[in-house]
mmCIF file of C-alpha atoms and ligand atoms in Angstrom:
data_model
loop_
_atom_site.group_PDB
_atom_site.id
_atom_site.type_symbol
_atom_site.label_atom_id
_atom_site.label_comp_id
_atom_site.label_asym_id
_atom_site.label_seq_id
_atom_site.Cartn_x
_atom_site.Cartn_y
_atom_site.Cartn_z
ATOM 1 C CA MET A 21 105.348 88.948 132.646
ATOM 2 C CA SER A 22 107.628 90.664 135.231
ATOM 3 C CA ALA A 23 106.112 92.379 138.283
ATOM 4 C CA ALA A 24 107.266 95.849 136.971
ATOM 5 C CA GLU A 25 105.278 95.544 133.766
ATOM 6 C CA PRO A 26 101.922 96.940 133.875
ATOM 7 C CA SER A 27 98.806 94.476 133.456
ATOM 8 C CA PRO A 28 97.362 94.351 129.969
ATOM 9 C CA ALA A 29 94.354 96.575 129.668
ATOM 10 C CA PRO A 30 91.276 94.970 128.388
ATOM 11 C CA ASP A 31 89.742 96.924 125.399
ATOM 12 C CA ASP A 32 86.141 97.652 125.038
ATOM 13 C CA GLN A 33 85.478 93.912 123.960
ATOM 14 C CA GLY A 34 87.166 92.699 127.095
ATOM 15 C CA VAL A 35 90.201 91.272 124.975
ATOM 16 C CA MET A 36 93.525 91.705 126.936
ATOM 17 C CA LEU A 37 95.923 93.265 124.542
ATOM 18 C CA THR A 38 99.361 92.477 125.943
ATOM 19 C CA HIS A 39 102.136 94.783 124.941
ATOM 20 C CA PRO A 40 99.834 97.511 123.488
ATOM 21 C CA ASP A 41 102.909 99.619 122.709
ATOM 22 C CA ARG A 42 104.741 97.179 120.669
ATOM 23 C CA VAL A 43 105.746 98.852 117.343
ATOM 24 C CA TYR A 44 104.239 96.798 114.395
ATOM 25 C CA TRP A 45 105.142 99.448 111.599
ATOM 26 C CA PRO A 46 108.388 101.161 112.824
ATOM 27 C CA ASP A 47 108.479 103.286 109.702
ATOM 28 C CA VAL A 48 105.294 105.035 110.515
ATOM 29 C CA GLY A 49 105.339 104.396 114.318
ATOM 30 C CA ILE A 50 102.101 102.329 114.379
ATOM 31 C CA THR A 51 101.753 100.105 117.340
ATOM 32 C CA LYS A 52 99.535 97.174 118.320
ATOM 33 C CA ALA A 53 97.106 99.484 120.120
ATOM 34 C CA GLY A 54 97.138 101.594 116.948
ATOM 35 C CA LEU A 55 96.097 98.604 114.918
ATOM 36 C CA ALA A 56 93.338 97.724 117.379
ATOM 37 C CA ASP A 57 92.103 101.393 117.222
ATOM 38 C CA TYR A 58 92.185 101.140 113.429
ATOM 39 C CA TYR A 59 90.186 98.049 113.277
ATOM 40 C CA THR A 60 87.677 99.261 115.776
ATOM 41 C CA ALA A 61 87.075 102.309 113.561
ATOM 42 C CA VAL A 62 86.592 100.308 110.269
ATOM 43 C CA TRP A 63 84.756 97.494 111.944
ATOM 44 C CA PRO A 64 81.113 98.410 110.691
ATOM 45 C CA ARG A 65 82.408 98.377 107.129
ATOM 46 C CA MET A 66 84.727 95.298 107.358
ATOM 47 C CA ALA A 67 82.607 92.939 109.442
ATOM 48 C CA PRO A 68 80.542 91.417 106.798
ATOM 49 C CA PHE A 69 83.739 90.495 104.830
ATOM 50 C CA ILE A 70 85.436 88.873 107.778
ATOM 51 C CA THR A 71 82.917 87.353 110.092
ATOM 52 C CA ASP A 72 81.826 83.682 110.006
ATOM 53 C CA ARG A 73 84.077 82.652 107.246
ATOM 54 C CA PRO A 74 87.385 81.001 107.430
ATOM 55 C CA LEU A 75 90.348 83.284 107.674
ATOM 56 C CA ALA A 76 94.127 82.843 107.158
ATOM 57 C CA LEU A 77 96.264 85.312 108.966
ATOM 58 C CA LEU A 78 99.772 86.722 108.269
ATOM 59 C CA ARG A 79 101.167 86.770 111.891
ATOM 60 C CA CYS A 80 104.173 89.049 112.639
ATOM 61 C CA PRO A 81 104.687 88.828 116.327
ATOM 62 C CA GLU A 82 107.699 91.289 116.064
ATOM 63 C CA GLY A 83 106.081 93.716 113.562
ATOM 64 C CA ILE A 84 106.837 93.958 109.835
ATOM 65 C CA GLY A 85 110.534 93.762 110.290
ATOM 66 C CA GLY A 86 110.439 90.294 112.144
ATOM 67 C CA THR A 87 109.509 86.707 111.769
ATOM 68 C CA ARG A 88 106.208 86.288 109.877
ATOM 69 C CA PHE A 89 104.119 83.192 109.151
ATOM 70 C CA PHE A 90 100.823 82.480 107.234
ATOM 71 C CA GLN A 91 98.472 80.896 109.647
ATOM 72 C CA LYS A 92 95.507 78.849 108.113
ATOM 73 C CA ASN A 93 94.545 76.754 111.216
ATOM 74 C CA ALA A 94 93.453 77.414 114.864
ATOM 75 C CA TRP A 95 96.363 77.323 117.048
ATOM 76 C CA LYS A 96 96.964 76.355 120.682
ATOM 77 C CA GLY A 97 96.800 79.313 123.033
ATOM 78 C CA MET A 98 94.818 81.462 120.534
ATOM 79 C CA ASN A 99 92.694 84.216 122.113
ATOM 80 C CA SER A 100 89.325 82.877 123.301
ATOM 81 C CA HIS A 101 87.341 85.310 121.254
ATOM 82 C CA ILE A 102 88.730 83.678 118.031
ATOM 83 C CA LEU A 103 86.734 80.625 116.744
ATOM 84 C CA ALA A 104 87.932 77.159 115.812
ATOM 85 C CA LEU A 105 85.898 76.054 112.831
ATOM 86 C CA ASP A 106 85.208 72.549 111.612
ATOM 87 C CA ASP A 107 86.136 71.839 107.906
ATOM 88 C CA PRO A 108 84.294 68.716 106.973
ATOM 89 C CA HIS A 109 86.830 68.193 104.095
ATOM 90 C CA GLY A 110 89.791 69.213 105.993
ATOM 91 C CA ASP A 111 92.455 67.849 108.292
ATOM 92 C CA PRO A 112 90.249 66.075 110.971
ATOM 93 C CA HIS A 113 92.713 67.102 113.652
ATOM 94 C CA GLY A 114 93.119 70.692 112.582
ATOM 95 C CA HIS A 115 90.465 73.564 112.561
ATOM 96 C CA LEU A 116 90.008 76.701 110.506
ATOM 97 C CA ILE A 117 90.112 80.167 111.943
ATOM 98 C CA GLY A 118 87.033 82.292 112.313
ATOM 99 C CA ILE A 119 85.671 85.346 114.134
ATOM 100 C CA HIS A 120 82.005 86.355 114.797
ATOM 101 C CA ASP A 121 82.447 89.763 116.467
ATOM 102 C CA LEU A 122 84.618 92.702 117.108
ATOM 103 C CA GLY A 123 85.996 90.785 120.228
ATOM 104 C CA GLY A 124 87.273 88.129 117.638
ATOM 105 C CA LEU A 125 89.088 90.836 115.458
ATOM 106 C CA MET A 126 90.668 92.149 118.686
ATOM 107 C CA GLY A 127 91.759 88.572 119.223
ATOM 108 C CA LEU A 128 93.339 88.657 115.920
ATOM 109 C CA VAL A 129 95.152 91.776 116.719
ATOM 110 C CA GLN A 130 96.327 90.234 120.171
ATOM 111 C CA GLY A 131 97.717 87.300 117.942
ATOM 112 C CA ALA A 132 99.651 89.655 115.916
ATOM 113 C CA ALA A 133 97.556 89.036 112.792
ATOM 114 C CA LEU A 134 98.846 92.008 110.665
ATOM 115 C CA GLU A 135 96.954 90.792 107.533
ATOM 116 C CA ILE A 136 93.606 89.107 107.338
ATOM 117 C CA HIS A 137 92.819 86.881 104.334
ATOM 118 C CA PRO A 138 89.371 85.455 104.120
ATOM 119 C CA TRP A 139 88.073 82.474 102.002
ATOM 120 C CA GLY A 140 85.471 83.448 99.345
ATOM 121 C CA ALA A 141 82.853 81.301 100.947
ATOM 122 C CA SER A 142 81.087 81.710 104.253
ATOM 123 C CA CYS A 143 80.549 79.109 107.021
ATOM 124 C CA ALA A 144 76.855 78.952 105.892
ATOM 125 C CA ASP A 145 78.222 76.863 102.911
ATOM 126 C CA LEU A 146 81.902 76.189 102.670
ATOM 127 C CA GLU A 147 81.383 74.599 99.245
ATOM 128 C CA ARG A 148 79.643 77.394 97.431
ATOM 129 C CA PRO A 149 81.563 80.643 97.261
ATOM 130 C CA ASP A 150 79.903 83.882 97.804
ATOM 131 C CA GLN A 151 82.268 85.982 95.898
ATOM 132 C CA LEU A 152 84.506 85.863 92.950
ATOM 133 C CA VAL A 153 87.895 87.577 93.092
ATOM 134 C CA MET A 154 90.092 88.431 90.200
ATOM 135 C CA ASP A 155 93.371 89.415 91.519
ATOM 136 C CA LEU A 156 95.286 91.643 89.166
ATOM 137 C CA ASP A 157 99.116 91.257 89.595
ATOM 138 C CA PRO A 158 101.094 93.536 87.287
ATOM 139 C CA GLY A 159 104.509 92.307 86.248
ATOM 140 C CA GLU A 160 107.516 94.591 86.247
ATOM 141 C CA ASP A 161 107.274 97.591 83.891
ATOM 142 C CA VAL A 162 103.428 97.618 83.933
ATOM 143 C CA GLY A 163 102.215 101.171 84.435
ATOM 144 C CA TRP A 164 99.366 101.851 86.954
ATOM 145 C CA VAL A 165 97.027 103.062 84.226
ATOM 146 C CA ALA A 166 97.144 99.697 82.767
ATOM 147 C CA VAL A 167 96.133 98.224 85.856
ATOM 148 C CA MET A 168 93.115 100.365 86.226
ATOM 149 C CA ALA A 169 92.246 99.734 82.618
ATOM 150 C CA ALA A 170 92.525 95.859 83.252
ATOM 151 C CA ALA A 171 90.117 96.159 86.325
ATOM 152 C CA ARG A 172 87.600 98.104 84.094
ATOM 153 C CA GLU A 173 87.865 95.310 81.446
ATOM 154 C CA VAL A 174 87.322 92.725 84.255
ATOM 155 C CA ARG A 175 84.138 94.539 85.323
ATOM 156 C CA ALA A 176 82.721 94.765 81.910
ATOM 157 C CA ARG A 177 83.158 91.098 81.207
ATOM 158 C CA LEU A 178 81.687 90.100 84.624
ATOM 159 C CA GLU A 179 78.734 92.478 83.861
ATOM 160 C CA ALA A 180 78.281 91.040 80.563
ATOM 161 C CA ARG A 181 77.764 87.633 82.344
ATOM 162 C CA GLY A 182 75.090 89.147 84.635
ATOM 163 C CA LEU A 183 77.426 89.746 87.734
ATOM 164 C CA VAL A 184 78.042 93.057 89.636
ATOM 165 C CA ALA A 185 81.834 93.939 90.157
ATOM 166 C CA PHE A 186 83.440 96.090 92.928
ATOM 167 C CA VAL A 187 86.973 97.020 93.014
ATOM 168 C CA LYS A 188 89.546 97.645 95.814
ATOM 169 C CA THR A 189 93.304 98.438 95.979
ATOM 170 C CA SER A 190 95.269 95.514 97.109
ATOM 171 C CA GLY A 191 97.599 97.618 99.449
ATOM 172 C CA GLY A 192 100.411 95.773 97.562
ATOM 173 C CA LYS A 193 100.962 96.036 93.587
ATOM 174 C CA GLY A 194 97.598 95.783 92.209
ATOM 175 C CA LEU A 195 93.753 95.768 92.277
ATOM 176 C CA HIS A 196 91.247 93.313 93.202
ATOM 177 C CA VAL A 197 87.931 93.102 91.332
ATOM 178 C CA VAL A 198 85.288 91.315 93.480
ATOM 179 C CA ALA A 199 81.823 89.920 92.302
ATOM 180 C CA PRO A 200 79.353 89.166 95.053
ATOM 181 C CA LEU A 201 77.761 85.754 94.253
ATOM 182 C CA GLU A 202 74.651 84.116 95.480
ATOM 183 C CA PRO A 203 76.164 80.811 96.788
ATOM 184 C CA VAL A 204 74.818 78.491 94.242
ATOM 185 C CA ALA A 205 77.742 77.229 92.068
ATOM 186 C CA ASP A 206 80.380 75.156 93.608
ATOM 187 C CA TRP A 207 84.132 75.886 93.827
ATOM 188 C CA ASP A 208 85.013 74.032 90.681
ATOM 189 C CA ARG A 209 82.255 75.897 88.698
ATOM 190 C CA VAL A 210 83.477 79.346 89.928
ATOM 191 C CA LYS A 211 86.968 78.590 89.368
ATOM 192 C CA THR A 212 86.360 77.500 85.745
ATOM 193 C CA PHE A 213 84.116 80.630 85.313
ATOM 194 C CA ALA A 214 87.084 82.952 86.551
ATOM 195 C CA HIS A 215 89.576 80.911 84.609
ATOM 196 C CA THR A 216 87.468 81.137 81.250
ATOM 197 C CA LEU A 217 87.117 85.006 81.845
ATOM 198 C CA ALA A 218 90.911 85.272 82.347
ATOM 199 C CA GLN A 219 91.740 83.217 79.292
ATOM 200 C CA ALA A 220 89.339 85.228 77.108
ATOM 201 C CA MET A 221 91.007 88.489 78.254
ATOM 202 C CA ALA A 222 94.526 86.949 77.528
ATOM 203 C CA ALA A 223 93.486 85.581 74.222
ATOM 204 C CA ASP A 224 92.013 89.020 73.154
ATOM 205 C CA SER A 225 95.031 91.051 74.475
ATOM 206 C CA PRO A 226 98.164 88.729 74.801
ATOM 207 C CA GLU A 227 100.515 91.680 74.802
ATOM 208 C CA ARG A 228 98.631 92.885 77.991
ATOM 209 C CA PHE A 229 97.516 89.793 80.175
ATOM 210 C CA VAL A 230 98.737 86.356 81.157
ATOM 211 C CA THR A 231 96.979 83.633 83.118
ATOM 212 C CA THR A 232 99.694 81.650 84.485
ATOM 213 C CA VAL A 233 102.696 82.596 86.656
ATOM 214 C CA SER A 234 105.765 82.727 84.514
ATOM 215 C CA LYS A 235 108.055 85.620 85.075
ATOM 216 C CA ALA A 236 109.344 85.769 81.575
ATOM 217 C CA LYS A 237 105.945 86.041 80.067
ATOM 218 C CA ARG A 238 104.877 88.455 82.857
ATOM 219 C CA HIS A 239 107.346 91.020 82.043
ATOM 220 C CA GLY A 240 105.287 94.003 81.013
ATOM 221 C CA ARG A 241 102.082 92.096 81.459
ATOM 222 C CA ILE A 242 99.430 91.618 83.977
ATOM 223 C CA LEU A 243 98.839 88.272 85.700
ATOM 224 C CA LEU A 244 95.184 87.618 85.785
ATOM 225 C CA ASP A 245 95.318 85.557 89.068
ATOM 226 C CA TYR A 246 92.093 83.558 88.800
ATOM 227 C CA LEU A 247 93.262 81.052 91.492
ATOM 228 C CA ARG A 248 91.852 82.983 94.420
ATOM 229 C CA ASN A 249 88.614 81.117 93.356
ATOM 230 C CA GLN A 250 89.406 77.619 94.692
ATOM 231 C CA ARG A 251 88.604 75.758 97.862
ATOM 232 C CA GLY A 252 90.987 76.832 100.688
ATOM 233 C CA ALA A 253 92.444 79.904 98.672
ATOM 234 C CA THR A 254 92.269 83.264 100.164
ATOM 235 C CA SER A 255 92.525 86.762 99.292
ATOM 236 C CA MET A 256 93.045 90.034 101.189
ATOM 237 C CA ALA A 257 89.978 91.178 103.231
ATOM 238 C CA PRO A 258 88.619 94.817 102.343
ATOM 239 C CA TYR A 259 90.156 97.231 104.928
ATOM 240 C CA SER A 260 92.710 94.728 106.099
ATOM 241 C CA ALA A 261 96.211 96.185 106.913
ATOM 242 C CA ARG A 262 99.265 94.998 105.006
ATOM 243 C CA ALA A 263 102.546 94.083 106.649
ATOM 244 C CA ARG A 264 104.638 96.386 104.476
ATOM 245 C CA ALA A 265 106.283 99.709 104.913
ATOM 246 C CA THR A 266 103.782 102.712 105.094
ATOM 247 C CA ALA A 267 101.075 100.483 106.557
ATOM 248 C CA PRO A 268 98.954 100.291 103.437
ATOM 249 C CA VAL A 269 95.334 98.857 103.446
ATOM 250 C CA SER A 270 93.378 97.100 100.797
ATOM 251 C CA MET A 271 90.795 99.746 100.244
ATOM 252 C CA PRO A 272 87.267 99.590 98.478
ATOM 253 C CA VAL A 273 86.918 102.280 96.188
ATOM 254 C CA ALA A 274 84.138 103.441 93.677
ATOM 255 C CA TRP A 275 84.491 102.855 90.047
ATOM 256 C CA ALA A 276 84.241 106.647 89.575
ATOM 257 C CA GLU A 277 87.260 107.126 91.835
ATOM 258 C CA LEU A 278 89.347 104.660 90.044
ATOM 259 C CA ASP A 279 90.802 107.065 87.602
ATOM 260 C CA MET A 280 91.917 109.352 90.324
ATOM 261 C CA LEU A 281 93.972 106.707 92.156
ATOM 262 C CA THR A 282 97.665 107.256 92.337
ATOM 263 C CA GLY A 283 98.621 103.734 93.064
ATOM 264 C CA PRO A 284 97.586 100.380 94.869
ATOM 265 C CA ALA A 285 99.098 101.440 98.332
ATOM 266 C CA GLN A 286 97.586 105.114 98.426
ATOM 267 C CA PHE A 287 95.494 104.269 101.436
ATOM 268 C CA THR A 288 97.183 103.383 104.755
ATOM 269 C CA LEU A 289 96.317 103.033 108.344
ATOM 270 C CA GLY A 290 97.190 106.635 108.690
ATOM 271 C CA ASN A 291 94.663 108.074 106.162
ATOM 272 C CA THR A 292 91.757 105.597 106.186
ATOM 273 C CA VAL A 293 89.733 106.942 109.248
ATOM 274 C CA GLU A 294 89.850 110.401 107.722
ATOM 275 C CA ARG A 295 88.851 108.959 104.382
ATOM 276 C CA LEU A 296 85.699 107.023 105.797
ATOM 277 C CA ALA A 297 84.763 110.213 107.763
ATOM 278 C CA SER A 298 84.757 112.463 104.618
ATOM 279 C CA GLN A 299 83.001 109.997 102.362
ATOM 280 C CA GLN A 300 79.374 110.754 101.328
ATOM 281 C CA ALA A 301 78.765 106.870 100.995
ATOM 282 C CA ASP A 302 80.419 103.680 101.469
ATOM 283 C CA PRO A 303 81.664 102.766 97.843
ATOM 284 C CA TRP A 304 80.832 99.161 98.342
ATOM 285 C CA ALA A 305 77.482 99.754 100.083
ATOM 286 C CA GLY A 306 75.558 97.719 97.394
ATOM 287 C CA PHE A 307 77.717 94.695 97.810
ATOM 288 C CA HIS A 308 75.537 92.376 99.661
ATOM 289 C CA ALA A 309 72.345 93.245 97.744
ATOM 290 C CA ALA A 310 74.243 92.718 94.433
ATOM 291 C CA ARG A 311 74.796 88.885 94.920
ATOM 292 C CA ARG A 312 73.961 87.118 91.587
ATOM 293 C CA PRO A 313 74.275 83.441 90.679
ATOM 294 C CA ILE A 314 76.767 81.965 88.328
ATOM 295 C CA ALA A 315 74.620 79.942 86.158
ATOM 296 C CA PRO A 316 75.504 76.254 85.960
ATOM 297 C CA ASP A 317 75.849 76.134 82.364
ATOM 298 C CA THR A 318 77.179 79.224 81.009
ATOM 299 C CA PRO A 319 80.899 79.144 79.873
HETATM 300 P P1 ATP B 1 99.615 92.258 95.475
HETATM 301 O O1 ATP B 1 98.742 93.476 94.880
HETATM 302 O O2 ATP B 1 101.018 92.569 95.902
HETATM 303 O O3 ATP B 1 99.593 91.141 94.560
HETATM 304 P P2 ATP B 1 97.874 90.717 96.917
HETATM 305 O O4 ATP B 1 97.103 90.841 98.300
HETATM 306 O O5 ATP B 1 97.027 90.395 95.649
HETATM 307 O O6 ATP B 1 98.794 91.830 96.715
HETATM 308 P P3 ATP B 1 99.189 88.208 96.112
HETATM 309 O O7 ATP B 1 100.651 88.256 96.226
HETATM 310 O O8 ATP B 1 98.709 88.433 94.784
HETATM 311 O O9 ATP B 1 98.828 89.542 97.109
HETATM 312 O O10 ATP B 1 98.763 86.955 96.817
HETATM 313 C C1 ATP B 1 97.544 86.514 96.690
HETATM 314 C C2 ATP B 1 97.066 85.879 97.818
HETATM 315 O O11 ATP B 1 97.639 84.651 98.220
HETATM 316 C C3 ATP B 1 97.025 86.577 99.111
HETATM 317 O O12 ATP B 1 95.880 87.529 99.164
HETATM 318 C C4 ATP B 1 96.856 85.458 100.131
HETATM 319 O O13 ATP B 1 95.473 85.201 100.472
HETATM 320 C C5 ATP B 1 97.575 84.350 99.493
HETATM 321 N N1 ATP B 1 98.722 83.955 100.105
HETATM 322 C C6 ATP B 1 99.664 84.996 100.515
HETATM 323 N N2 ATP B 1 100.749 84.414 101.224
HETATM 324 C C7 ATP B 1 100.365 83.234 101.359
HETATM 325 C C8 ATP B 1 101.047 81.927 101.753
HETATM 326 N N3 ATP B 1 102.166 82.049 102.352
HETATM 327 N N4 ATP B 1 100.502 80.825 101.597
HETATM 328 C C9 ATP B 1 99.369 80.586 101.011
HETATM 329 N N5 ATP B 1 98.535 81.716 100.411
HETATM 330 C C10 ATP B 1 99.198 82.851 100.669
HETATM 331 MN MN1 MN B 2 97.708 90.335 93.914
HETATM 332 MN MN1 MN B 3 98.101 87.000 93.052
#
């Protein structure tokens, strides 16, 4: 740092944000300090989904227009508020990334983590997921109405199996349907369960759904991406920013709201704080009380 440059100012959590004026989203003029302010505002809602679980990060040190890399392991020189987690089945020389508090989230901002992608399991038990995610990835020429209908169908099928489902925009192209789990079943079981559900949907509506990544087959269809449910896989955190133009966020919505959504990137860093302030209730308020087990033997 040159002598002329002002010293970095510690935020409320004592994390030094260097270059707070660095522009991360040039199209909407959002800076590193703006990202820190956003995450501070959504912290009470976001915290349970990102603390004490392994995180992968999309780091973009120069903002959305520059170099980007997906970071799954703790790195040398990372902020001291970020935790290095042991993975008993992982690289013995590497550590997973975790945070425990708002200081940790500010540490991620300091590390230019524009997207936060948690595992589906918490540190309390890395071998038993505490959520199931069905990632709905529309192919070309799939209308938004069809994506919303797919989410409702996933919900119905999850509920028929005794689970409770919540929905969020991806901030990209689709929707994510998330079922909170009691961490009883292991990864293999949860992945098989999600795969079976996706295959049943594709078998019943082959013109609407596919379960494998194949561009040709996906044309006009929705990929039911069940592979978020395997050990080490990640999916977008609720309230995470996306490193894309307009600064969209992955936004939890109420099922009753779904029909009114105009698209997967409707909510942004620019309109989320106002949305939260005007909400009667958190649409995902019941998430943690709604954990149910996946039975060991049901298909
Ligand atoms: P969209 O609505 O555009 O699909 P999405 O968040 O669902 O947005 P996908 O493209 O479906 O994103 O990707 C699914 C997941 O794959 C991401 O949420 C992320 O956790 C994971 N992922 C993304 N990039 C990488 C990467 N480089 N390496 C490993 N996993 C990644
Ligand atoms: Mn997706
Ligand atoms: Mn996907």
